[in-house]
Coordinates of C-alpha atoms in Angstrom, one line a residue:
X1 CA 38.3 6.3 17.4
X2 CA 34.9 7.2 15.9
X3 CA 35.1 4.3 13.4
X4 CA 35.8 1.9 16.3
X5 CA 32.8 3.2 18.2
X6 CA 30.5 2.9 15.2
X7 CA 31.7 -0.7 14.4
X8 CA 31.2 -1.7 18.0
X9 CA 27.8 -0.3 18.2
X10 CA 26.8 -2.0 14.9
X11 CA 27.8 -5.3 16.4
X12 CA 25.8 -4.7 19.5
X13 CA 22.7 -3.6 17.6
X14 CA 23.1 -6.6 15.2
X15 CA 22.9 -9.0 18.2
X16 CA 19.8 -7.3 19.5
X17 CA 18.2 -7.2 16.0
X18 CA 19.0 -10.9 15.6
X19 CA 17.1 -11.7 18.8
X20 CA 14.2 -9.6 17.6
X21 CA 14.2 -11.4 14.2
X22 CA 14.0 -14.8 15.8
X23 CA 10.9 -13.7 17.7
X24 CA 9.2 -11.6 15.0
X25 CA 6.2 -14.0 14.8
X26 CA 5.8 -14.5 18.5
X27 CA 3.4 -12.9 20.9
X28 CA 5.5 -10.4 22.9
X29 CA 4.6 -8.5 26.0
X30 CA 5.9 -6.6 28.9
X31 CA 6.2 -9.0 31.8
X32 CA 8.0 -7.2 34.7
X33 CA 8.9 -3.8 35.9
X34 CA 11.2 -2.9 38.7
X35 CA 13.7 -0.5 40.3
X36 CA 17.4 -0.6 41.0
X37 CA 19.9 1.1 43.2
X38 CA 23.5 1.0 41.9
X39 CA 26.8 1.6 43.7
X40 CA 30.4 1.1 42.8
X41 CA 33.5 2.7 41.4
X42 CA 33.7 5.1 38.5
X43 CA 36.7 6.8 36.7
X44 CA 37.6 8.4 33.5
X45 CA 40.3 6.5 31.6
X46 CA 42.6 9.4 30.7
X47 CA 46.1 8.3 29.8
X48 CA 47.5 11.8 30.3
X49 CA 46.6 12.0 34.0
X50 CA 47.0 9.8 37.0
X51 CA 43.5 9.0 38.2
X52 CA 41.7 7.4 41.1
X53 CA 38.0 6.3 41.2
X54 CA 35.1 8.1 42.8
X55 CA 32.0 6.5 44.1
X56 CA 29.7 5.8 41.3
X57 CA 26.0 5.9 41.9
X58 CA 22.8 5.2 40.1
X59 CA 19.0 4.9 40.6
X60 CA 16.2 4.2 38.2
X61 CA 13.7 1.8 36.8
X62 CA 13.2 -0.7 34.0
X63 CA 10.7 -2.9 32.2
X64 CA 11.3 -6.5 30.8
X65 CA 9.9 -7.5 27.4
X66 CA 9.6 -11.2 26.8
X67 CA 8.4 -13.4 24.0
X68 CA 6.3 -15.7 26.1
X69 CA 4.5 -17.6 23.3
X70 CA 7.5 -18.1 21.1
X71 CA 7.5 -21.8 20.1
X72 CA 11.0 -22.5 21.4
X73 CA 12.2 -24.1 24.7
X74 CA 14.1 -20.9 25.5
X75 CA 11.0 -18.6 25.2
X76 CA 10.9 -18.0 29.0
X77 CA 14.6 -17.3 29.2
X78 CA 15.4 -14.6 26.6
X79 CA 14.2 -11.1 27.3
X80 CA 14.9 -7.5 26.4
X81 CA 15.1 -4.7 29.0
X82 CA 14.8 -1.0 28.7
X83 CA 15.5 1.4 31.5
X84 CA 15.8 5.0 32.7
X85 CA 18.5 5.9 35.3
X86 CA 20.2 8.8 36.9
X87 CA 23.9 8.0 37.2
X88 CA 27.0 9.6 38.8
X89 CA 30.3 9.2 37.0
X90 CA 33.7 10.9 37.1
X91 CA 37.2 10.6 38.5
X92 CA 39.8 12.2 40.7
X93 CA 43.0 13.2 38.8
X94 CA 46.5 14.3 39.4
X95 CA 49.6 15.2 37.3
X96 CA 53.0 16.0 38.7
X97 CA 55.9 17.5 36.7
X98 CA 59.2 16.6 38.6
X99 CA 61.5 18.4 36.2
X100 CA 61.7 22.2 35.8
X101 CA 59.3 23.9 36.1
X102 CA 58.2 21.9 39.1
X103 CA 54.4 21.8 39.0
X104 CA 51.4 19.8 40.3
X105 CA 47.9 19.7 39.0
X106 CA 45.0 18.0 40.8
X107 CA 41.2 18.0 40.8
X108 CA 38.1 16.0 40.1
X109 CA 35.1 15.5 37.7
X110 CA 31.7 14.7 39.4
X111 CA 29.2 14.3 36.6
X112 CA 25.5 13.3 36.6
X113 CA 24.0 11.6 33.5
X114 CA 20.6 10.5 32.3
X115 CA 21.2 6.9 31.1
X116 CA 18.9 4.8 28.8
X117 CA 20.1 1.2 28.5
X118 CA 18.7 -1.3 26.0
X119 CA 19.8 -4.8 27.1
X120 CA 19.4 -8.3 25.8
X121 CA 19.4 -10.9 28.6
X122 CA 19.2 -14.6 29.3
X123 CA 17.5 -15.8 32.5
X124 CA 17.9 -19.4 33.9
X125 CA 16.1 -20.9 36.9
X126 CA 18.5 -23.0 39.1
X127 CA 17.1 -26.5 39.2
X128 CA 19.0 -27.5 42.4
X129 CA 17.4 -24.8 44.5
X130 CA 13.7 -24.1 45.4
X131 CA 11.6 -22.3 42.9
X132 CA 12.3 -18.6 42.5
X133 CA 16.1 -18.7 42.2
X134 CA 17.5 -17.5 38.9
X135 CA 20.8 -16.4 37.4
X136 CA 20.9 -14.1 34.4
X137 CA 23.4 -12.6 32.0
X138 CA 22.8 -9.3 30.1
X139 CA 24.5 -7.2 27.4
X140 CA 23.6 -4.1 25.5
X141 CA 24.3 -0.5 24.6
X142 CA 23.5 2.5 26.8
X143 CA 23.0 6.1 25.8
X144 CA 23.9 8.9 28.2
X145 CA 23.2 12.7 28.4
X146 CA 25.1 14.8 31.0
X147 CA 22.8 17.3 32.7
X148 CA 24.9 18.4 35.7
X149 CA 28.6 18.3 36.5
X150 CA 31.2 19.8 38.8
X151 CA 34.9 20.3 38.0
X152 CA 37.7 21.2 40.4
X153 CA 41.0 21.9 38.6
X154 CA 44.0 23.3 40.5
X155 CA 47.6 23.8 39.4
X156 CA 50.5 25.2 41.3
X157 CA 53.8 26.1 39.6
X158 CA 56.1 27.9 42.2
X159 CA 58.8 28.9 39.6
X160 CA 56.3 30.5 37.2
X161 CA 54.0 33.2 38.5
X162 CA 51.7 33.4 35.4
X163 CA 48.0 32.8 36.0
X164 CA 48.0 30.1 33.3
X165 CA 50.3 28.1 35.5
X166 CA 48.7 28.9 38.9
X167 CA 45.0 28.6 39.1
X168 CA 42.1 27.1 41.1
X169 CA 38.6 26.9 39.5
X170 CA 37.0 27.3 42.9
X171 CA 39.1 30.4 43.8
X172 CA 40.2 32.2 40.7
X173 CA 37.8 30.6 38.2
X174 CA 34.3 31.6 37.0
X175 CA 31.1 29.7 37.3
X176 CA 31.7 28.2 33.8
X177 CA 35.2 27.0 34.9
X178 CA 33.5 24.9 37.6
X179 CA 31.0 23.4 35.2
X180 CA 32.5 20.2 33.9
X181 CA 30.3 20.0 30.8
X182 CA 31.8 23.3 29.7
X183 CA 35.0 21.3 29.2
X184 CA 33.8 17.9 28.0
X185 CA 31.0 16.3 25.9
X186 CA 27.6 15.8 27.4
X187 CA 26.8 12.8 25.1
X188 CA 28.2 9.4 25.8
X189 CA 27.5 5.9 24.4
X190 CA 28.6 2.8 26.2
X191 CA 28.2 -0.9 26.7
X192 CA 26.9 -2.7 29.7
X193 CA 28.0 -6.3 30.4
X194 CA 26.8 -8.1 33.6
X195 CA 25.7 -11.1 35.5
X196 CA 23.0 -11.3 38.2
X197 CA 21.1 -13.4 40.7
X198 CA 17.4 -13.2 41.5
X199 CA 15.7 -14.5 44.6
X200 CA 11.9 -14.2 44.2
X201 CA 11.4 -10.5 43.5
X202 CA 14.8 -9.3 44.7
X203 CA 17.6 -8.8 42.2
X204 CA 21.4 -8.6 42.7
X205 CA 23.6 -7.6 39.8
X206 CA 27.3 -7.0 39.0
X207 CA 28.1 -5.2 35.8
X208 CA 30.7 -3.2 33.8
X209 CA 29.7 0.1 32.2
X210 CA 32.2 0.8 29.5
X211 CA 32.1 4.2 27.7
X212 CA 33.2 4.5 24.1
X213 CA 33.0 8.3 23.4
X214 CA 36.2 10.3 24.2
X215 CA 34.9 13.0 26.6
X216 CA 37.6 15.7 26.1
X217 CA 39.5 17.1 23.1
X218 CA 43.1 18.0 23.9
X219 CA 45.9 19.4 21.7
X220 CA 48.2 16.6 20.6
X221 CA 51.6 17.4 22.2
X222 CA 53.3 15.1 19.7
X223 CA 52.0 16.9 16.6
X224 CA 54.8 19.4 16.4
X225 CA 57.4 16.7 16.6
X226 CA 55.7 14.6 13.9
X227 CA 55.5 17.8 11.8
X228 CA 59.3 18.3 12.1
X229 CA 60.1 14.7 11.3
X230 CA 57.8 14.7 8.2
X231 CA 59.6 17.8 6.9
X232 CA 63.1 16.4 7.5
X233 CA 64.7 15.6 4.1
X234 CA 66.9 12.9 5.7
X235 CA 63.8 11.0 6.9
X236 CA 61.6 8.9 4.7
X237 CA 58.7 10.9 3.2
X238 CA 55.6 10.8 5.4
X239 CA 52.2 12.4 5.4
X240 CA 52.3 15.9 6.8
X241 CA 50.8 16.1 10.3
X242 CA 48.6 19.1 11.0
X243 CA 50.1 21.3 13.7
X244 CA 46.7 21.6 15.4
X245 CA 46.0 17.9 15.4
X246 CA 43.8 16.9 18.4
X247 CA 44.3 14.1 20.9
X248 CA 41.0 12.7 22.0
X249 CA 41.2 11.3 25.5
X250 CA 39.2 10.1 28.5
X251 CA 36.2 7.7 28.5
X252 CA 33.7 6.9 31.3
X253 CA 34.3 3.5 33.0
X254 CA 32.4 2.0 36.0
X255 CA 32.1 -1.3 37.9
X256 CA 28.8 -1.4 39.7
X257 CA 26.8 -3.6 42.2
X258 CA 23.0 -3.2 42.1
X259 CA 20.2 -4.2 44.3
X260 CA 16.6 -4.1 43.0
X261 CA 13.1 -5.2 43.3
X262 CA 10.7 -6.2 40.5
X263 CA 7.0 -7.0 40.2
X264 CA 5.0 -8.7 37.5
X265 CA 2.9 -6.7 35.1
X266 CA -0.7 -7.8 35.5
X267 CA -2.3 -8.9 32.2

Protein backbone atom coordinates (compact mmCIF):
# COMPACT_ATOMS: atom_id res chain seq x y z
CA UNK A 1 0.00 0.00 0.00
CA UNK A 2 2.72 2.46 1.00
CA UNK A 3 4.73 1.65 -2.12
CA UNK A 4 1.68 2.29 -4.32
CA UNK A 5 1.16 5.67 -2.67
CA UNK A 6 4.80 6.62 -3.14
CA UNK A 7 4.79 5.57 -6.81
CA UNK A 8 1.58 7.48 -7.50
CA UNK A 9 2.87 10.63 -5.82
CA UNK A 10 6.12 10.37 -7.79
CA UNK A 11 4.15 10.32 -11.04
CA UNK A 12 2.10 13.35 -10.03
CA UNK A 13 5.14 15.34 -8.94
CA UNK A 14 6.95 14.34 -12.13
CA UNK A 15 4.16 15.85 -14.22
CA UNK A 16 4.30 19.10 -12.26
CA UNK A 17 8.11 19.16 -12.43
CA UNK A 18 7.89 18.65 -16.20
CA UNK A 19 5.63 21.66 -16.52
CA UNK A 20 8.06 23.70 -14.44
CA UNK A 21 11.02 22.54 -16.50
CA UNK A 22 9.36 23.64 -19.72
CA UNK A 23 8.97 27.11 -18.28
CA UNK A 24 12.24 27.50 -16.44
CA UNK A 25 13.42 30.38 -18.65
CA UNK A 26 10.08 32.16 -18.73
CA UNK A 27 9.05 35.17 -16.73
CA UNK A 28 6.54 33.79 -14.25
CA UNK A 29 4.19 35.65 -11.96
CA UNK A 30 1.09 35.37 -9.81
CA UNK A 31 -1.84 36.49 -11.90
CA UNK A 32 -5.06 35.71 -9.97
CA UNK A 33 -6.27 35.11 -6.46
CA UNK A 34 -9.67 33.90 -5.44
CA UNK A 35 -11.91 32.07 -3.00
CA UNK A 36 -14.02 28.93 -3.29
CA UNK A 37 -16.91 27.31 -1.46
CA UNK A 38 -17.11 23.54 -1.96
CA UNK A 39 -19.99 21.15 -1.28
CA UNK A 40 -20.65 17.52 -2.14
CA UNK A 41 -20.49 13.97 -0.80
CA UNK A 42 -17.67 12.43 1.23
CA UNK A 43 -17.10 8.93 2.58
CA UNK A 44 -14.36 6.62 3.85
CA UNK A 45 -13.87 3.60 1.59
CA UNK A 46 -13.64 0.94 4.30
CA UNK A 47 -14.32 -2.53 2.87
CA UNK A 48 -15.03 -3.95 6.32
CA UNK A 49 -18.08 -1.73 6.90
CA UNK A 50 -21.21 -0.75 5.04
CA UNK A 51 -20.96 3.00 4.61
CA UNK A 52 -23.04 5.91 3.36
CA UNK A 53 -21.76 9.40 2.51
CA UNK A 54 -21.94 12.50 4.63
CA UNK A 55 -22.10 16.05 3.35
CA UNK A 56 -18.59 17.17 2.41
CA UNK A 57 -17.76 20.83 2.78
CA UNK A 58 -14.84 23.12 2.08
CA UNK A 59 -13.93 26.80 2.08
CA UNK A 60 -10.67 28.53 1.26
CA UNK A 61 -8.58 30.55 -1.12
CA UNK A 62 -5.98 30.13 -3.84
CA UNK A 63 -3.51 31.88 -6.12
CA UNK A 64 -2.73 31.18 -9.79
CA UNK A 65 0.84 31.19 -11.07
CA UNK A 66 1.33 31.58 -14.83
CA UNK A 67 4.22 31.83 -17.27
CA UNK A 68 2.88 34.80 -19.16
CA UNK A 69 5.97 35.51 -21.30
CA UNK A 70 6.82 31.94 -22.18
CA UNK A 71 7.44 31.86 -25.93
CA UNK A 72 4.86 29.25 -26.66
CA UNK A 73 1.29 29.49 -28.03
CA UNK A 74 0.00 27.85 -24.82
CA UNK A 75 1.65 30.35 -22.44
CA UNK A 76 -1.70 31.86 -21.46
CA UNK A 77 -3.33 28.46 -20.93
CA UNK A 78 -1.07 26.54 -18.55
CA UNK A 79 -1.01 27.51 -14.90
CA UNK A 80 -0.11 26.26 -11.44
CA UNK A 81 -2.38 26.80 -8.47
CA UNK A 82 -1.72 26.64 -4.76
CA UNK A 83 -4.44 26.87 -2.13
CA UNK A 84 -5.39 26.66 1.51
CA UNK A 85 -8.74 25.11 2.51
CA UNK A 86 -10.70 23.91 5.52
CA UNK A 87 -12.50 20.69 4.54
CA UNK A 88 -15.04 18.37 6.13
CA UNK A 89 -14.64 14.67 5.39
CA UNK A 90 -15.94 11.43 6.90
CA UNK A 91 -18.62 8.79 6.56
CA UNK A 92 -21.57 7.03 8.18
CA UNK A 93 -20.97 3.34 8.80
CA UNK A 94 -22.85 0.21 9.83
CA UNK A 95 -22.06 -3.45 10.27
CA UNK A 96 -24.59 -6.22 11.03
CA UNK A 97 -23.82 -9.77 12.18
CA UNK A 98 -26.84 -11.93 11.28
CA UNK A 99 -25.49 -15.17 12.78
CA UNK A 100 -24.93 -15.81 16.46
CA UNK A 101 -24.11 -13.71 18.33
CA UNK A 102 -26.54 -11.31 16.70
CA UNK A 103 -25.04 -7.83 16.79
CA UNK A 104 -25.21 -4.43 15.12
CA UNK A 105 -22.59 -1.70 14.99
CA UNK A 106 -23.23 1.81 13.67
CA UNK A 107 -21.77 5.29 13.84
CA UNK A 108 -20.04 8.07 11.96
CA UNK A 109 -16.77 9.96 11.45
CA UNK A 110 -17.01 13.74 11.03
CA UNK A 111 -13.49 15.04 10.42
CA UNK A 112 -12.12 18.50 9.65
CA UNK A 113 -8.85 18.93 7.75
CA UNK A 114 -6.53 21.69 6.67
CA UNK A 115 -5.84 20.99 3.00
CA UNK A 116 -3.05 22.39 0.81
CA UNK A 117 -3.50 21.44 -2.88
CA UNK A 118 -0.84 22.03 -5.57
CA UNK A 119 -2.50 21.77 -8.97
CA UNK A 120 -1.41 21.97 -12.58
CA UNK A 121 -4.15 23.25 -14.89
CA UNK A 122 -5.02 24.00 -18.48
CA UNK A 123 -7.38 26.88 -19.27
CA UNK A 124 -9.02 27.44 -22.65
CA UNK A 125 -11.24 30.31 -23.81
CA UNK A 126 -14.29 29.15 -25.76
CA UNK A 127 -14.15 30.80 -29.20
CA UNK A 128 -17.87 30.33 -29.97
CA UNK A 129 -18.94 32.43 -26.96
CA UNK A 130 -18.36 36.08 -25.97
CA UNK A 131 -15.09 36.95 -24.29
CA UNK A 132 -14.73 35.81 -20.71
CA UNK A 133 -15.97 32.21 -21.08
CA UNK A 134 -13.41 29.50 -20.25
CA UNK A 135 -13.20 25.83 -19.53
CA UNK A 136 -10.34 24.36 -17.53
CA UNK A 137 -8.93 21.02 -16.43
CA UNK A 138 -6.76 20.52 -13.35
CA UNK A 139 -4.82 17.76 -11.63
CA UNK A 140 -2.48 17.55 -8.67
CA UNK A 141 -1.70 16.29 -5.18
CA UNK A 142 -3.14 17.58 -1.94
CA UNK A 143 -1.76 17.38 1.58
CA UNK A 144 -4.12 17.20 4.56
CA UNK A 145 -3.80 17.58 8.32
CA UNK A 146 -6.73 16.65 10.55
CA UNK A 147 -7.23 19.15 13.36
CA UNK A 148 -10.68 18.23 14.69
CA UNK A 149 -12.95 15.19 14.43
CA UNK A 150 -15.93 13.53 16.06
CA UNK A 151 -16.62 9.79 16.26
CA UNK A 152 -19.84 8.07 17.19
CA UNK A 153 -19.42 4.31 17.53
CA UNK A 154 -22.24 2.18 18.99
CA UNK A 155 -22.55 -1.61 19.16
CA UNK A 156 -25.38 -3.71 20.59
CA UNK A 157 -25.08 -7.48 21.12
CA UNK A 158 -28.12 -8.73 23.10
CA UNK A 159 -26.78 -12.25 23.64
CA UNK A 160 -23.44 -11.09 25.08
CA UNK A 161 -23.57 -8.64 28.03
CA UNK A 162 -19.86 -7.78 28.06
CA UNK A 163 -19.00 -4.10 27.73
CA UNK A 164 -16.69 -4.90 24.80
CA UNK A 165 -19.77 -6.01 22.85
CA UNK A 166 -22.18 -3.32 24.08
CA UNK A 167 -20.96 0.24 24.09
CA UNK A 168 -21.71 3.77 22.90
CA UNK A 169 -18.96 6.37 22.69
CA UNK A 170 -21.44 9.13 23.55
CA UNK A 171 -22.84 7.26 26.59
CA UNK A 172 -20.26 4.87 28.01
CA UNK A 173 -17.15 6.29 26.35
CA UNK A 174 -14.67 8.96 27.41
CA UNK A 175 -13.79 12.21 25.68
CA UNK A 176 -10.96 10.47 23.83
CA UNK A 177 -13.38 7.80 22.59
CA UNK A 178 -15.35 10.53 20.83
CA UNK A 179 -12.25 12.08 19.22
CA UNK A 180 -11.92 10.43 15.81
CA UNK A 181 -8.23 11.32 15.50
CA UNK A 182 -7.51 9.17 18.53
CA UNK A 183 -8.49 6.25 16.29
CA UNK A 184 -7.13 7.24 12.87
CA UNK A 185 -4.25 9.08 11.25
CA UNK A 186 -4.30 12.87 11.06
CA UNK A 187 -2.10 12.99 7.96
CA UNK A 188 -3.56 12.27 4.55
CA UNK A 189 -2.25 12.63 0.99
CA UNK A 190 -4.56 12.60 -1.99
CA UNK A 191 -5.13 13.47 -5.61
CA UNK A 192 -7.51 16.07 -7.05
CA UNK A 193 -8.84 15.67 -10.59
CA UNK A 194 -11.43 18.06 -11.95
CA UNK A 195 -12.98 20.16 -14.66
CA UNK A 196 -14.37 23.67 -14.45
CA UNK A 197 -16.08 26.54 -16.19
CA UNK A 198 -15.36 30.24 -15.75
CA UNK A 199 -17.64 33.13 -16.67
CA UNK A 200 -15.81 36.41 -16.21
CA UNK A 201 -14.67 36.29 -12.57
CA UNK A 202 -17.01 33.53 -11.43
CA UNK A 203 -15.78 29.92 -11.36
CA UNK A 204 -17.70 26.64 -11.24
CA UNK A 205 -15.82 23.37 -10.72
CA UNK A 206 -16.54 19.66 -10.33
CA UNK A 207 -13.75 17.52 -8.96
CA UNK A 208 -12.83 14.23 -7.33
CA UNK A 209 -10.70 14.19 -4.18
CA UNK A 210 -9.14 10.73 -3.83
CA UNK A 211 -7.17 9.88 -0.67
CA UNK A 212 -4.28 7.40 -0.74
CA UNK A 213 -3.35 7.00 2.92
CA UNK A 214 -5.15 4.27 4.88
CA UNK A 215 -6.64 6.11 7.85
CA UNK A 216 -7.03 3.20 10.28
CA UNK A 217 -4.98 0.18 11.28
CA UNK A 218 -6.97 -2.94 12.10
CA UNK A 219 -6.03 -6.48 13.09
CA UNK A 220 -6.09 -8.76 10.07
CA UNK A 221 -8.78 -11.33 10.83
CA UNK A 222 -7.34 -13.69 8.18
CA UNK A 223 -3.87 -13.76 9.73
CA UNK A 224 -4.58 -16.73 12.09
CA UNK A 225 -6.00 -18.79 9.24
CA UNK A 226 -3.00 -18.03 7.03
CA UNK A 227 -0.75 -18.98 9.93
CA UNK A 228 -2.46 -22.37 10.33
CA UNK A 229 -2.30 -23.06 6.62
CA UNK A 230 1.39 -22.19 6.42
CA UNK A 231 2.14 -24.62 9.27
CA UNK A 232 0.10 -27.44 7.76
CA UNK A 233 2.56 -30.11 6.48
CA UNK A 234 0.02 -31.31 3.92
CA UNK A 235 0.02 -27.90 2.24
CA UNK A 236 2.77 -26.47 0.04
CA UNK A 237 5.34 -24.57 2.06
CA UNK A 238 4.53 -20.87 2.34
CA UNK A 239 6.03 -17.92 4.13
CA UNK A 240 4.88 -17.75 7.72
CA UNK A 241 2.32 -15.03 8.36
CA UNK A 242 2.77 -13.03 11.57
CA UNK A 243 -0.17 -13.58 13.90
CA UNK A 244 -0.35 -9.83 14.61
CA UNK A 245 -0.36 -8.82 10.95
CA UNK A 246 -2.29 -5.57 10.42
CA UNK A 247 -4.97 -4.83 7.85
CA UNK A 248 -4.87 -1.21 6.74
CA UNK A 249 -8.26 0.03 5.67
CA UNK A 250 -10.25 3.16 4.93
CA UNK A 251 -9.29 6.10 2.67
CA UNK A 252 -10.93 9.50 2.26
CA UNK A 253 -13.02 9.96 -0.89
CA UNK A 254 -15.07 12.96 -2.02
CA UNK A 255 -16.93 14.28 -5.06
CA UNK A 256 -17.34 18.03 -4.84
CA UNK A 257 -18.98 20.97 -6.62
CA UNK A 258 -17.44 24.39 -6.01
CA UNK A 259 -18.43 27.99 -6.66
CA UNK A 260 -15.82 30.70 -6.52
CA UNK A 261 -14.80 34.21 -7.42
CA UNK A 262 -11.39 35.38 -8.57
CA UNK A 263 -9.67 38.72 -9.16
CA UNK A 264 -6.52 39.69 -11.02
CA UNK A 265 -3.39 40.57 -9.10
CA UNK A 266 -2.41 44.10 -10.01
CA UNK A 267 1.13 44.38 -11.35
